[in-house]
Coordinates of C-alpha atoms and ligand atoms in Angstrom, one line a residue:
M1 CA 114.5 85.7 107.4
S2 CA 115.8 82.3 106.5
L3 CA 119.4 82.1 105.2
D4 CA 118.5 79.5 102.6
T5 CA 120.1 79.9 99.2
T6 CA 118.4 80.2 95.8
E7 CA 119.1 76.5 95.2
T8 CA 117.4 75.5 98.4
W9 CA 114.3 77.6 97.5
A10 CA 114.3 76.1 94.0
D11 CA 114.5 72.6 95.6
K12 CA 111.6 73.4 97.9
A13 CA 109.7 74.8 94.9
N14 CA 110.1 71.6 93.0
A15 CA 108.8 69.6 95.9
L16 CA 105.6 71.6 96.2
S17 CA 102.3 70.0 95.3
L18 CA 100.0 72.5 93.7
R19 CA 96.2 72.8 94.1
T20 CA 94.8 73.6 90.7
Q21 CA 91.0 72.9 90.9
A22 CA 88.3 75.2 92.2
F23 CA 87.4 74.8 95.9
I24 CA 83.7 74.5 96.3
D25 CA 81.7 73.3 99.3
G26 CA 84.9 72.0 101.0
K27 CA 86.2 70.0 98.0
F28 CA 88.5 70.5 95.1
V29 CA 86.6 70.2 91.8
D30 CA 87.3 70.6 88.1
A31 CA 85.5 73.3 86.2
A32 CA 82.1 72.1 84.9
S33 CA 83.4 72.7 81.4
G34 CA 86.6 70.7 82.1
K35 CA 88.5 73.8 80.8
T36 CA 91.8 74.9 82.3
F37 CA 94.2 77.8 81.8
A38 CA 98.0 78.0 82.4
S39 CA 99.4 79.7 85.4
I40 CA 102.7 81.2 84.3
N41 CA 105.9 81.8 86.3
P42 CA 106.8 85.4 85.3
A43 CA 110.5 84.8 86.2
T44 CA 110.8 82.1 83.5
G45 CA 107.8 82.6 81.2
K46 CA 107.0 78.9 81.8
S47 CA 103.8 77.3 82.9
L48 CA 103.5 76.2 86.5
A49 CA 100.2 74.4 86.3
D50 CA 96.9 74.2 84.5
V51 CA 94.2 75.6 86.6
A52 CA 90.4 75.1 86.5
A53 CA 88.8 77.8 84.3
G54 CA 85.6 78.4 86.3
D55 CA 82.7 80.0 84.6
T56 CA 78.9 80.7 85.2
E57 CA 78.1 77.1 86.1
D58 CA 80.9 76.9 88.7
V59 CA 80.1 80.3 90.1
D60 CA 76.5 79.2 90.5
R61 CA 77.5 76.0 92.2
A62 CA 79.7 77.9 94.7
V63 CA 77.0 80.5 95.4
R64 CA 74.5 77.7 96.0
A65 CA 76.9 76.0 98.5
A66 CA 77.6 79.3 100.2
R67 CA 73.8 80.1 100.4
K68 CA 73.0 76.7 101.8
V69 CA 75.5 76.8 104.6
F70 CA 74.6 80.4 105.4
E71 CA 70.9 79.5 105.8
S72 CA 71.8 76.5 107.9
G73 CA 73.2 78.8 110.5
V74 CA 76.2 76.6 111.3
W75 CA 78.5 79.6 110.7
S76 CA 76.2 82.6 110.5
R77 CA 74.6 81.9 113.8
M78 CA 77.6 80.4 115.5
S79 CA 78.7 82.6 118.5
P80 CA 81.2 85.3 117.4
A81 CA 83.6 83.9 120.0
Q82 CA 83.5 80.5 118.3
R83 CA 83.8 81.9 114.8
G84 CA 86.7 84.0 116.0
R85 CA 88.5 81.0 117.4
R86 CA 88.4 79.3 114.1
L87 CA 89.7 82.3 112.3
V88 CA 92.6 82.5 114.8
K89 CA 93.3 78.8 114.1
L90 CA 93.4 79.6 110.4
A91 CA 95.9 82.3 111.1
E92 CA 98.0 79.9 113.0
L93 CA 97.9 77.4 110.1
I94 CA 98.9 80.1 107.7
D95 CA 101.9 80.9 109.9
Q96 CA 102.8 77.2 110.1
H97 CA 102.7 76.9 106.3
R98 CA 104.6 80.1 105.8
E99 CA 107.3 78.8 103.5
E100 CA 104.9 76.9 101.3
L101 CA 102.6 79.8 100.9
A102 CA 105.5 82.2 100.3
L103 CA 106.8 80.0 97.6
L104 CA 103.5 79.7 95.9
E105 CA 103.2 83.5 95.9
T106 CA 106.7 84.0 94.6
L107 CA 106.4 81.4 91.8
D108 CA 103.0 82.7 90.7
V109 CA 103.6 86.5 90.6
G110 CA 107.4 86.9 90.7
K111 CA 107.5 88.6 94.1
P112 CA 110.9 88.3 95.8
I113 CA 110.9 85.4 98.3
R114 CA 112.2 87.8 101.0
D115 CA 108.9 89.8 100.6
S116 CA 106.6 86.8 100.4
L117 CA 108.1 85.3 103.4
G118 CA 108.7 88.4 105.4
V119 CA 105.7 90.5 104.5
D120 CA 102.9 89.0 102.5
V121 CA 102.3 85.7 104.5
P122 CA 102.8 87.2 108.0
L123 CA 100.5 90.1 107.2
T124 CA 97.9 87.7 105.8
A125 CA 97.9 85.7 109.1
T126 CA 97.9 89.0 111.2
C127 CA 94.9 90.3 109.3
I128 CA 92.8 87.1 109.8
R129 CA 93.8 86.8 113.4
W130 CA 92.9 90.4 114.1
Y131 CA 89.3 90.0 112.9
G132 CA 89.1 86.6 114.7
E133 CA 90.1 88.3 117.9
A134 CA 88.0 91.4 117.4
I135 CA 84.6 90.0 116.4
D136 CA 83.4 89.1 119.9
K137 CA 84.3 92.5 121.2
I138 CA 81.9 94.5 119.1
Y139 CA 78.6 95.5 120.8
D140 CA 75.3 96.3 119.1
E141 CA 73.3 99.4 120.0
I142 CA 70.1 100.5 121.7
A143 CA 68.6 103.7 120.4
P144 CA 67.7 106.6 122.8
T145 CA 63.9 106.3 122.4
A146 CA 61.2 107.2 124.9
R147 CA 60.9 104.6 127.7
S148 CA 57.7 103.2 126.2
A149 CA 59.8 101.3 123.6
V150 CA 63.1 99.6 123.1
S151 CA 64.8 100.0 119.7
L152 CA 67.5 97.4 119.1
M153 CA 70.0 98.0 116.3
R154 CA 71.7 94.7 115.6
R155 CA 74.3 94.0 113.0
E156 CA 73.4 91.0 110.8
P157 CA 75.6 89.3 108.2
L158 CA 74.5 90.0 104.6
G159 CA 74.6 86.4 103.4
V160 CA 76.7 85.5 100.4
V161 CA 79.6 87.8 99.7
A162 CA 81.7 87.6 96.5
A163 CA 85.3 88.9 96.6
V164 CA 87.1 89.6 93.4
V165 CA 90.8 90.4 93.9
P166 CA 93.9 91.3 92.0
W167 CA 97.3 89.7 91.5
N168 CA 99.7 92.1 93.1
F169 CA 99.3 90.9 96.7
P170 CA 97.2 87.8 96.1
L171 CA 97.1 86.5 99.7
L172 CA 97.0 89.8 101.4
M173 CA 94.3 91.4 99.3
A174 CA 92.2 88.3 99.8
A175 CA 92.9 88.4 103.6
W176 CA 91.5 91.9 103.8
K177 CA 88.2 90.4 102.6
I178 CA 88.3 87.0 104.2
G179 CA 88.9 88.4 107.7
P180 CA 85.9 90.7 108.1
V181 CA 83.6 88.8 105.7
L182 CA 83.9 85.6 107.6
A183 CA 84.1 87.1 111.1
A184 CA 80.8 88.8 110.5
G185 CA 79.2 85.4 109.7
N186 CA 78.8 85.6 106.0
S187 CA 79.7 82.9 103.4
L188 CA 82.3 83.8 100.8
V189 CA 83.0 83.0 97.2
L190 CA 86.4 84.4 96.2
K191 CA 87.7 84.8 92.7
P192 CA 91.5 85.3 92.6
A193 CA 93.1 87.0 89.6
E194 CA 93.9 84.6 86.7
Q195 CA 97.6 85.4 87.1
S196 CA 97.6 84.3 90.8
P197 CA 95.3 81.5 91.8
L198 CA 97.7 79.1 93.6
S199 CA 98.3 80.4 97.1
I200 CA 94.6 81.2 98.0
L201 CA 93.5 77.7 97.0
R202 CA 95.8 76.3 99.7
V203 CA 94.4 78.8 102.3
A204 CA 90.9 77.7 101.5
E205 CA 91.9 74.1 102.2
L206 CA 93.5 75.2 105.5
A207 CA 90.2 76.9 106.4
I208 CA 88.6 73.4 106.6
E209 CA 91.4 72.2 108.8
A210 CA 90.8 75.2 111.0
G211 CA 87.1 74.1 111.5
I212 CA 85.4 76.6 109.2
P213 CA 82.5 74.6 107.8
E214 CA 82.4 73.4 104.2
G215 CA 80.8 75.9 101.9
V216 CA 81.6 78.9 104.0
F217 CA 84.8 79.7 102.0
N218 CA 84.8 78.9 98.3
V219 CA 87.3 79.7 95.6
V220 CA 86.4 79.8 92.0
T221 CA 89.4 80.2 89.8
G222 CA 89.0 81.7 86.3
F223 CA 89.0 84.8 84.2
G224 CA 87.5 88.2 84.9
E225 CA 85.2 88.4 81.9
T226 CA 83.7 85.0 82.7
A227 CA 83.9 84.0 86.4
G228 CA 84.3 87.6 87.7
R229 CA 81.3 88.8 85.6
A230 CA 79.2 85.8 86.7
L231 CA 79.7 86.8 90.3
G232 CA 78.9 90.4 89.5
V233 CA 75.6 89.6 87.9
H234 CA 74.5 86.7 90.1
M235 CA 71.0 87.2 91.5
D236 CA 71.9 85.4 94.8
V237 CA 75.1 87.2 95.7
D238 CA 74.3 89.9 98.3
A239 CA 77.5 91.9 98.0
V240 CA 80.6 92.2 95.9
T241 CA 83.8 93.4 97.5
F242 CA 86.3 94.2 94.7
T243 CA 89.9 95.2 94.6
G244 CA 91.4 95.9 91.2
S245 CA 91.5 98.6 88.5
T246 CA 89.1 101.5 88.3
E247 CA 87.9 100.3 84.9
V248 CA 86.8 96.9 86.2
G249 CA 85.4 98.5 89.4
K250 CA 83.0 100.5 87.1
Y251 CA 81.8 97.2 85.5
F252 CA 80.8 95.9 89.0
M253 CA 78.6 99.0 89.5
T254 CA 76.9 98.2 86.2
Y255 CA 76.6 94.4 87.0
S256 CA 74.9 95.4 90.3
G257 CA 72.4 97.7 88.5
Q258 CA 71.7 95.0 85.9
S259 CA 71.1 92.3 88.5
N260 CA 69.9 92.5 92.1
L261 CA 71.3 95.8 93.3
K262 CA 73.9 93.9 95.3
R263 CA 76.0 96.1 97.5
V264 CA 79.3 97.0 95.9
S265 CA 82.5 98.2 97.5
L266 CA 85.5 99.1 95.5
E267 CA 89.3 99.4 96.2
C268 CA 90.6 100.6 92.9
G269 CA 93.7 102.2 91.4
G270 CA 95.9 105.1 92.4
K271 CA 98.4 107.7 91.3
S272 CA 99.6 108.7 94.7
P273 CA 101.5 112.0 95.2
N274 CA 104.6 111.9 97.4
I275 CA 105.2 115.6 98.3
V276 CA 108.7 116.5 99.6
L277 CA 109.0 120.1 100.7
A278 CA 112.3 121.9 101.3
D279 CA 111.9 121.7 105.1
A280 CA 111.5 117.9 105.1
P281 CA 113.1 116.7 108.4
D282 CA 115.5 114.2 106.8
L283 CA 116.1 114.2 103.1
D284 CA 118.0 110.9 103.2
A285 CA 115.1 109.1 104.9
A286 CA 112.7 110.8 102.5
A287 CA 114.8 109.6 99.5
T288 CA 114.9 106.0 100.7
A289 CA 111.1 106.1 101.3
A290 CA 110.5 107.7 97.9
A291 CA 112.5 105.1 96.1
W292 CA 110.9 102.1 97.9
G293 CA 107.5 103.9 97.7
I294 CA 107.6 103.2 94.0
F295 CA 109.9 100.3 93.5
Y296 CA 108.6 98.0 96.2
N297 CA 106.8 94.9 94.7
Q298 CA 108.0 96.0 91.2
G299 CA 105.9 99.1 91.4
E300 CA 102.8 96.9 91.4
V301 CA 101.2 98.6 94.4
C302 CA 97.9 100.4 94.3
N303 CA 99.2 103.2 96.6
A304 CA 102.7 103.4 95.0
G305 CA 104.2 106.9 95.3
S306 CA 104.3 107.1 91.5
R307 CA 104.3 110.9 91.4
L308 CA 107.2 112.4 93.4
I309 CA 106.4 116.1 93.8
V310 CA 109.5 118.0 95.0
E311 CA 109.8 121.7 96.0
E312 CA 112.1 123.3 93.5
P313 CA 115.0 124.5 95.8
I314 CA 115.8 120.9 96.8
R315 CA 114.7 119.1 93.6
E316 CA 118.1 118.4 92.1
E317 CA 119.8 117.3 95.3
F318 CA 116.8 115.2 96.2
V319 CA 116.4 113.4 92.9
E320 CA 120.1 112.5 93.0
K321 CA 119.5 110.9 96.4
V322 CA 116.5 108.9 95.1
I323 CA 118.5 107.7 92.1
K324 CA 121.4 106.7 94.4
V325 CA 119.0 104.5 96.4
A326 CA 117.3 103.1 93.3
K327 CA 120.7 102.0 91.9
T328 CA 121.3 99.8 94.9
I329 CA 118.1 97.8 94.4
K330 CA 118.9 94.2 93.4
V331 CA 116.7 93.0 90.5
G332 CA 116.8 89.3 89.7
D333 CA 115.6 85.8 90.4
P334 CA 112.8 86.1 93.0
L335 CA 113.9 82.8 94.5
D336 CA 117.3 84.4 95.5
P337 CA 116.8 85.6 99.1
K338 CA 119.0 88.7 98.2
T339 CA 116.7 89.8 95.4
E340 CA 114.7 93.0 96.1
M341 CA 112.8 93.3 92.8
G342 CA 111.5 90.5 90.7
P343 CA 109.8 90.4 87.3
V344 CA 106.5 92.1 86.7
V345 CA 103.5 89.7 86.7
D346 CA 103.2 88.8 83.0
E347 CA 104.2 89.6 79.4
S348 CA 101.2 91.9 78.8
Q349 CA 102.0 93.9 82.0
M350 CA 105.6 94.2 80.8
K351 CA 104.5 95.5 77.4
R352 CA 102.1 97.9 79.1
V353 CA 104.8 99.3 81.3
M354 CA 107.3 99.6 78.5
A355 CA 104.7 101.4 76.4
Y356 CA 104.3 104.0 79.2
I357 CA 108.1 104.4 79.4
A358 CA 108.2 105.1 75.6
K359 CA 105.3 107.5 76.0
G360 CA 107.2 109.4 78.8
S361 CA 110.2 110.0 76.5
E362 CA 107.9 110.9 73.5
E363 CA 106.1 113.5 75.5
G364 CA 109.4 115.1 76.6
A365 CA 110.1 113.8 80.1
A366 CA 113.8 113.3 80.8
L367 CA 114.7 109.6 81.5
K368 CA 117.3 109.7 84.3
L369 CA 117.4 106.0 85.2
G370 CA 116.4 102.6 83.8
G371 CA 113.8 102.5 81.1
D372 CA 114.9 99.1 79.9
S373 CA 113.6 95.6 80.3
V374 CA 116.4 93.6 82.0
A375 CA 117.3 90.3 80.4
G376 CA 116.3 87.4 82.6
E377 CA 115.9 84.1 80.9
N378 CA 112.6 84.8 79.3
G379 CA 111.2 86.5 82.4
Y380 CA 109.5 89.8 82.5
F381 CA 112.0 92.1 84.3
I382 CA 112.0 95.9 84.2
S383 CA 114.7 97.9 85.9
P384 CA 113.9 100.8 88.3
T385 CA 113.0 103.8 86.1
V386 CA 113.0 107.5 86.9
F387 CA 111.7 110.3 84.8
E388 CA 112.4 114.0 85.6
D389 CA 111.0 117.2 84.1
V390 CA 107.5 115.6 84.1
R391 CA 104.6 118.0 83.6
R392 CA 101.4 117.3 85.5
D393 CA 99.4 116.8 82.3
M394 CA 101.7 114.2 80.8
T395 CA 100.4 110.6 80.4
I396 CA 103.0 109.3 82.9
A397 CA 101.7 111.8 85.4
Q398 CA 98.1 111.0 84.9
E399 CA 97.7 107.3 84.3
E400 CA 98.3 104.4 86.6
I401 CA 101.3 102.5 85.2
F402 CA 101.5 99.8 87.9
G403 CA 105.2 99.2 87.3
P404 CA 108.6 100.5 88.5
V405 CA 108.3 103.9 87.0
L406 CA 108.7 107.1 89.0
S407 CA 107.6 110.5 87.6
V408 CA 109.3 113.5 89.3
I409 CA 107.3 116.8 89.1
S410 CA 108.7 120.1 90.3
A411 CA 106.6 122.5 92.5
K412 CA 107.2 126.1 93.4
N413 CA 105.7 125.9 96.8
V414 CA 103.4 123.9 99.1
D415 CA 100.2 125.3 97.5
E416 CA 101.3 124.3 94.0
A417 CA 102.5 120.9 95.3
I418 CA 99.0 120.2 96.8
A419 CA 97.3 121.4 93.6
I420 CA 99.4 119.0 91.5
G421 CA 98.9 116.3 94.1
N422 CA 95.1 116.6 93.6
D423 CA 95.3 116.8 89.9
T424 CA 94.3 113.2 89.2
I425 CA 91.1 111.1 89.0
Y426 CA 92.5 109.0 91.8
G427 CA 92.5 109.6 95.6
L428 CA 93.9 106.5 97.3
A429 CA 96.9 107.8 99.2
A430 CA 99.3 110.8 99.5
A431 CA 102.3 111.8 101.5
V432 CA 103.8 115.0 102.7
W433 CA 107.3 115.6 104.1
S434 CA 107.7 118.8 106.2
R435 CA 109.0 119.9 109.6
D436 CA 106.3 122.5 110.0
I437 CA 103.2 121.3 111.9
N438 CA 101.0 123.9 110.2
T439 CA 102.1 122.9 106.7
V440 CA 101.5 119.3 107.6
F441 CA 98.0 119.9 108.8
K442 CA 97.1 122.1 105.9
A443 CA 98.4 119.6 103.4
S444 CA 96.8 116.6 105.0
E445 CA 93.4 118.4 105.1
A446 CA 93.7 119.6 101.5
L447 CA 94.9 116.4 99.9
K448 CA 92.0 114.3 98.6
A449 CA 93.1 110.8 99.5
G450 CA 91.9 108.0 101.8
V451 CA 95.2 108.1 103.7
V452 CA 97.8 110.9 104.0
W453 CA 101.2 109.9 105.4
V454 CA 103.3 112.5 107.2
N455 CA 107.1 112.2 107.1
C456 CA 106.8 108.5 106.0
F457 CA 105.4 106.5 103.1
D458 CA 103.2 103.5 103.1
H459 CA 103.1 103.0 106.8
G460 CA 100.1 101.5 108.6
D461 CA 98.8 98.4 110.2
I462 CA 95.6 96.4 110.3
S463 CA 94.0 98.7 112.9
S464 CA 93.8 101.6 110.4
P465 CA 91.3 101.9 107.5
F466 CA 92.6 101.8 103.9
G467 CA 90.6 102.8 100.8
G468 CA 90.0 105.5 98.3
F469 CA 88.5 108.9 97.6
K470 CA 87.3 109.8 94.1
Q471 CA 87.8 107.1 91.4
S472 CA 90.0 105.0 93.8
G473 CA 86.7 103.6 95.0
F474 CA 84.7 103.6 98.2
G475 CA 84.4 101.5 101.4
R476 CA 87.3 100.7 103.6
D477 CA 89.4 97.6 104.0
K478 CA 91.2 96.9 107.3
S479 CA 90.1 98.1 110.8
L480 CA 86.7 97.6 112.3
H481 CA 85.2 99.9 109.6
A482 CA 85.5 97.0 107.1
I483 CA 82.8 95.2 109.0
D484 CA 80.3 97.9 107.9
K485 CA 80.6 96.6 104.3
Y486 CA 79.6 93.1 105.3
T487 CA 76.7 93.7 107.7
D488 CA 73.3 95.3 107.7
I489 CA 71.7 97.0 110.6
K490 CA 68.4 95.5 111.6
T491 CA 66.2 97.6 113.8
T492 CA 63.8 95.8 116.1
W493 CA 61.3 98.2 117.7
I494 CA 59.7 96.7 120.8
H495 CA 56.6 98.4 122.1
L496 CA 56.5 98.2 125.8
G497 CA 52.7 98.6 126.4
Ligands
LIG1 P1 91.9 94.1 87.2 O1 90.9 95.1 87.5 O2 92.3 93.8 85.8 O3 91.5 92.7 87.8 C1 91.1 92.6 89.2 C2 90.1 91.4 89.3 O4 89.0 91.6 88.5 C3 90.7 90.1 88.8 O5 90.3 89.0 89.6 C4 90.1 89.9 87.4 O6 90.0 88.6 86.9 C5 88.8 90.6 87.6 N1 88.2 91.1 86.3 C6 88.9 91.6 85.3 N2 88.0 91.9 84.3 C7 86.7 91.7 84.8 C8 85.4 91.8 84.3 N3 85.2 92.3 83.0 N4 84.4 91.5 85.0 C9 84.6 91.0 86.3 N5 85.8 90.8 86.8 C10 86.9 91.1 86.1 O7 93.2 94.5 88.1 P2 94.5 93.8 88.2 O8 95.3 94.0 87.0 O9 94.4 92.4 88.7 O10 95.2 94.6 89.5 C11 95.8 95.8 89.3 C12 94.8 96.9 89.7 O11 94.4 96.7 91.0 C13 95.5 98.3 89.8 O12 94.6 99.2 89.2 C14 95.7 98.5 91.3 O13 95.7 99.9 91.6 C15 94.5 97.9 91.8 N6 94.6 97.5 93.3 C16 94.0 98.3 94.2 C17 94.1 98.1 95.5 C18 93.4 98.9 96.6 O14 93.4 98.5 97.7 N7 92.9 100.0 96.2 C19 95.0 97.0 96.0 C20 95.6 96.3 95.0 C21 95.5 96.5 93.6

């Protein structure tokens, strides 16, 4: 962690040059319509830049460039080892531009600079490097047929993959797509969220420097209803990989059905239960993890532990511990290296979260901490908020708030805790804290979620798959399983005469 001061970071931010055009076929270009939209700094409410508002024509141009380069074979038929080397080079360039990319991320979405610099950018590089290093170590298969034939099962890239991603981890969510999509030999058209276009445009430019051919990695900036939809219904896009809300995920299923039946994979919302049982091994560690499990990244985390389910005998003591940790969290200017929580991403998100807080009180939950929007020079700051006495059917226990709001629900025993944990349309992640190996296995099997953490929260690395059950989506990001989404298996049956 650099010891720079807020002023130093502000000076560095002023010296940044921002990329604001779409990146198509290796070049920055204006939107065909000439239209732009403002990218707002949520810490100040002021505009950072006017960014190209891509639409159908721009998407079409990007898809054509992606298709052309795919068919040329310069990337799709390059040896996996050579593609891998270029991805590793891109990861190195991301590391080298760590401060610049971290600043872009912090300015665009309000993420504390300590997180952008210490977490988002390094993990982005790690992800891309991992797929670059892995891709020439994956073997194809031969089926166990009779000796009179050889049946080869080869993985082939799909062609043009569209990635539509959210604003909460702009670089990292994009990297989870870029790594496996490009390693497998596809071309990519990526649409960042309209709240967070700046950092990924710089990465696309670095990809050219890394030797990735023009047209392989395109970025079309713009709104969901226009550029996002255009990708979803495009007849020449082979697959869409989406991360975002469940509501928009459902649109992509419809777009696919209305167009060319493109493959769709969805990483959607969550309402993760964090279950703390009376025999948890270390209540202080569990309380710290519970607080950071919801307040990290301003609560704008798909797998946030937004429902804290505590076994009744320890509830009072445990909630006190969580509140004690929450009170230490420093909310403020994201360019201050000591800041631990910045503003939420924009004004509409702030209003949405505040409306949920009002609803929590209206429905009878007890507000124990926060609940207010913290003054911050026109920025969109909300303090860490904790509700107790939450019933499982309340709005704040059912809907994804995507902000720093914790709902504490009491459970009589492990069975009730599991039942409450599963009482949601979502199934992205869950956690259970217990000393008893039998309880832990029972809970991890019974909880319907893509990942279950035991005696920790939000742990993992690039080697382990991540994704949802139920309405949290399907398909997995991270790990070698992600490659499955971006390849098809071609069977070649050779008759041996
Ligand atoms: P969102 O669904 O509003 O937007 C996501 C992306 O979809 C953006 O690029 C947006 O422009 C685009 N989009 C919006 N409307 C569209 C439409 N009608 N047609 C096509 N594209 C459209 O989500 P968000 O507000 O950016 O992000 C928050 C959501 O993302 C939360 O629900 C969160 O849980 C989820 N998320 C999930 C994961 C995961 O891995 N499961 C990770 C991060 C975020």
